[in-house]
Amino acid sequence: MAARDDILTRPQIDAALADLPDWRYRLGGLVTVFKTPTAAGALGLIAAVGRLAEERDHHPDLDWRYNRVFIRFSSHDVDGEVTARDTGAAASVSKAAAAAGAEAQPGLYRTVDIGIDTPDADGISEVWRVALGYRRGRFGNLVDPYGRGPGVSFEQAPAPDGNRLHVDIHRSKAESGAALEKTAATGALMNSDHAPERVVVTDAQGNRLCLCTEEGHGPDL
């Protein structure tokens, strides 16, 4: 079991990422996508990542989509935060990817969460946790223990309106500009009061979503 003081602060994470151009910080983890020339190349990269994970006894969440491999490193024994084990593993995987002729495309890694506006999170969170088979996260949110489904967060709203559910779409700040421009071009209402942490988007029927970045997120240490 790792100690809490193993958790890297946001300044430490940002400093480490300066030497890890293939990777981005995302909600307690380091994420990226590698594109290989062929599907067989992706399988070879997955095998290489598996060997590195076994050698380090530190295993990522990994998803294979034809010739792209989606990877996320996080230290689950400290409530899903980033430690030096994650930055070291990320560096090793980048070397393996380069050797396989893979191209890093970290901007493709999106994370989608469900936000629920409520005046009483304790009164409803257990229903959602049990129905989804999730566990409680460090900040009162709900997370899929297998990293497959979207997270669920409960946002304090003393007087929620009729539209209590919204979707949070997380991208890295470095790649968020194009998404914001394309979304604005659809004619949606864009509220940038809390940018760059999030921009609240409202469609023509009043449905909301938030385009979020890593700004304002990270261990408070």
XYZ file of C-alpha atoms in Angstrom:
221
model
C 0.000 0.000 0.000
C 1.432 3.336 -1.055
C 1.540 6.290 1.308
C -0.515 9.410 0.707
C 2.678 11.447 0.388
C 3.480 9.467 -2.771
C 0.783 11.462 -4.593
C 2.209 14.074 -6.927
C 0.873 17.626 -6.668
C -0.401 19.377 -9.778
C 2.817 21.418 -10.126
C 4.813 18.179 -9.887
C 2.565 16.502 -12.455
C 2.852 19.459 -14.815
C 6.647 19.424 -14.435
C 6.731 15.699 -15.237
C 4.494 16.190 -18.281
C 7.011 18.655 -19.696
C 9.183 15.565 -20.325
C 6.219 13.406 -21.413
C 4.860 15.112 -24.547
C 2.792 12.033 -25.470
C 0.689 12.283 -22.301
C -1.952 14.503 -20.695
C -3.327 14.808 -17.167
C -6.973 13.765 -16.748
C -8.981 13.430 -13.503
C -6.380 11.600 -11.436
C -4.556 9.851 -14.267
C -2.157 10.185 -17.188
C -3.762 9.426 -20.554
C -2.794 9.071 -24.192
C -3.631 7.350 -27.464
C -1.104 5.669 -29.757
C -1.846 5.020 -33.437
C 0.109 2.218 -35.084
C 0.430 1.565 -38.836
C -1.711 -1.595 -38.610
C -4.018 -3.453 -36.246
C -1.298 -6.081 -35.841
C 1.055 -3.292 -34.770
C -1.453 -2.234 -32.110
C -1.557 -5.774 -30.773
C 2.239 -5.809 -30.657
C 2.228 -2.549 -28.710
C -0.362 -3.925 -26.287
C 1.892 -6.927 -25.677
C 4.857 -4.627 -25.042
C 2.818 -2.519 -22.608
C 1.756 -5.716 -20.852
C 5.364 -6.820 -20.412
C 6.336 -3.421 -19.016
C 3.360 -3.478 -16.659
C 4.364 -6.885 -15.331
C 7.967 -5.813 -14.861
C 6.894 -2.733 -12.912
C 3.897 -4.380 -11.202
C 1.919 -1.314 -12.248
C -0.877 -1.869 -14.742
C -2.759 0.655 -16.895
C -6.336 0.742 -18.113
C -6.044 -0.092 -21.792
C -8.501 -0.137 -24.685
C -7.829 -1.394 -28.219
C -9.616 0.108 -31.227
C -8.234 -1.341 -34.500
C -4.888 0.471 -34.910
C -5.246 2.746 -31.875
C -4.472 1.958 -28.260
C -6.020 4.090 -25.499
C -4.013 4.029 -22.255
C -4.551 5.478 -18.788
C -2.160 5.211 -15.829
C -3.333 5.922 -12.281
C -2.354 4.625 -8.830
C -5.432 2.892 -7.458
C -3.898 2.263 -4.036
C -3.994 6.026 -3.342
C -7.605 6.562 -4.447
C -6.760 6.957 -8.121
C -4.190 9.734 -8.116
C -0.902 10.194 -9.995
C 2.364 9.032 -8.435
C 5.924 8.684 -9.681
C 5.037 5.117 -10.643
C 2.658 6.521 -13.247
C 5.102 9.021 -14.731
C 7.816 6.349 -14.875
C 5.486 3.847 -16.529
C 4.292 6.458 -19.018
C 7.875 7.205 -20.040
C 8.577 3.502 -20.596
C 5.433 3.054 -22.685
C 6.336 6.041 -24.857
C 9.694 4.420 -25.608
C 7.978 1.163 -26.536
C 5.518 3.037 -28.751
C 8.324 4.870 -30.549
C 10.069 1.555 -31.158
C 6.829 0.208 -32.661
C 6.543 3.178 -35.016
C 3.411 4.441 -33.234
C 2.182 8.029 -33.359
C 0.952 9.685 -30.167
C -2.525 11.233 -30.507
C -3.381 12.266 -26.935
C -6.062 14.676 -28.141
C -8.278 11.695 -29.033
C -8.598 10.675 -25.401
C -11.939 12.071 -24.191
C -13.569 11.351 -20.836
C -17.331 11.611 -20.393
C -19.013 11.984 -16.992
C -22.622 12.509 -15.937
C -23.351 15.485 -13.699
C -26.470 15.602 -11.500
C -27.623 18.879 -9.974
C -29.139 18.225 -6.557
C -29.730 19.957 -3.215
C -29.105 16.649 -1.389
C -26.478 14.329 -2.869
C -26.593 11.963 0.115
C -30.285 11.418 -0.504
C -29.813 10.007 -4.003
C -26.208 8.856 -4.481
C -26.748 5.361 -3.069
C -29.482 4.652 -5.621
C -27.099 5.472 -8.462
C -24.177 3.600 -6.897
C -26.130 0.369 -6.430
C -27.885 0.509 -9.802
C -24.624 1.081 -11.675
C -22.470 -1.259 -9.562
C -20.037 1.605 -8.958
C -17.853 2.547 -5.992
C -17.515 5.867 -4.240
C -14.657 8.093 -5.350
C -12.457 10.293 -3.250
C -14.563 13.437 -3.797
C -18.048 11.994 -3.308
C -18.396 11.042 -6.964
C -19.144 7.563 -8.280
C -16.704 5.642 -10.463
C -16.824 2.411 -12.412
C -14.395 0.032 -10.654
C -13.469 -1.388 -14.058
C -13.017 1.968 -15.781
C -15.608 1.261 -18.463
C -18.605 3.486 -17.805
C -18.849 7.247 -17.273
C -18.318 8.660 -13.815
C -21.194 10.297 -11.941
C -20.792 13.525 -9.974
C -23.322 15.272 -7.735
C -23.218 19.039 -7.972
C -24.726 21.137 -5.214
C -27.705 23.136 -6.503
C -30.038 24.539 -3.832
C -32.819 25.039 -6.398
C -32.182 22.854 -9.472
C -34.185 23.628 -12.593
C -36.101 20.986 -14.522
C -32.998 19.869 -16.424
C -30.978 18.269 -13.633
C -28.736 15.975 -15.698
C -25.901 17.114 -17.918
C -22.854 15.588 -19.566
C -19.285 16.664 -18.756
C -16.882 16.084 -21.664
C -13.249 16.292 -20.583
C -10.499 17.124 -23.050
C -7.003 18.392 -22.442
C -6.693 22.168 -22.524
C -4.083 21.817 -25.271
C -6.674 20.250 -27.608
C -9.857 21.962 -26.415
C -9.811 24.979 -28.745
C -10.995 23.177 -31.868
C -13.848 21.473 -30.012
C -15.021 24.791 -28.579
C -14.943 26.465 -31.993
C -16.853 23.657 -33.699
C -19.443 23.523 -30.927
C -19.971 27.295 -31.045
C -20.422 27.054 -34.823
C -23.515 24.858 -34.305
C -25.309 27.868 -32.807
C -25.296 26.544 -29.240
C -25.247 29.020 -26.357
C -21.712 29.113 -24.913
C -21.203 30.322 -21.320
C -17.477 30.877 -20.698
C -17.755 32.361 -17.190
C -15.688 29.481 -15.763
C -13.282 28.980 -18.698
C -10.811 27.406 -19.179
C -11.928 24.938 -16.478
C -15.281 24.490 -18.226
C -17.563 26.070 -20.789
C -21.280 25.428 -20.297
C -23.047 24.644 -23.581
C -26.829 24.857 -23.980
C -28.574 23.544 -27.072
C -31.691 24.990 -28.704
C -33.965 22.897 -26.461
C -32.288 23.897 -23.200
C -30.207 20.750 -22.676
C -26.793 21.385 -21.134
C -23.333 19.905 -21.399
C -19.959 21.114 -20.176
C -16.744 21.118 -22.198
C -14.093 20.698 -19.503
C -10.297 20.766 -19.261
C -7.796 19.746 -16.595
C -7.669 23.305 -15.229
C -8.882 23.398 -11.638
C -8.470 19.638 -11.211
C -5.798 17.779 -9.298
C -4.730 16.732 -5.815
C -5.065 19.546 -3.305
C -1.687 18.995 -1.639
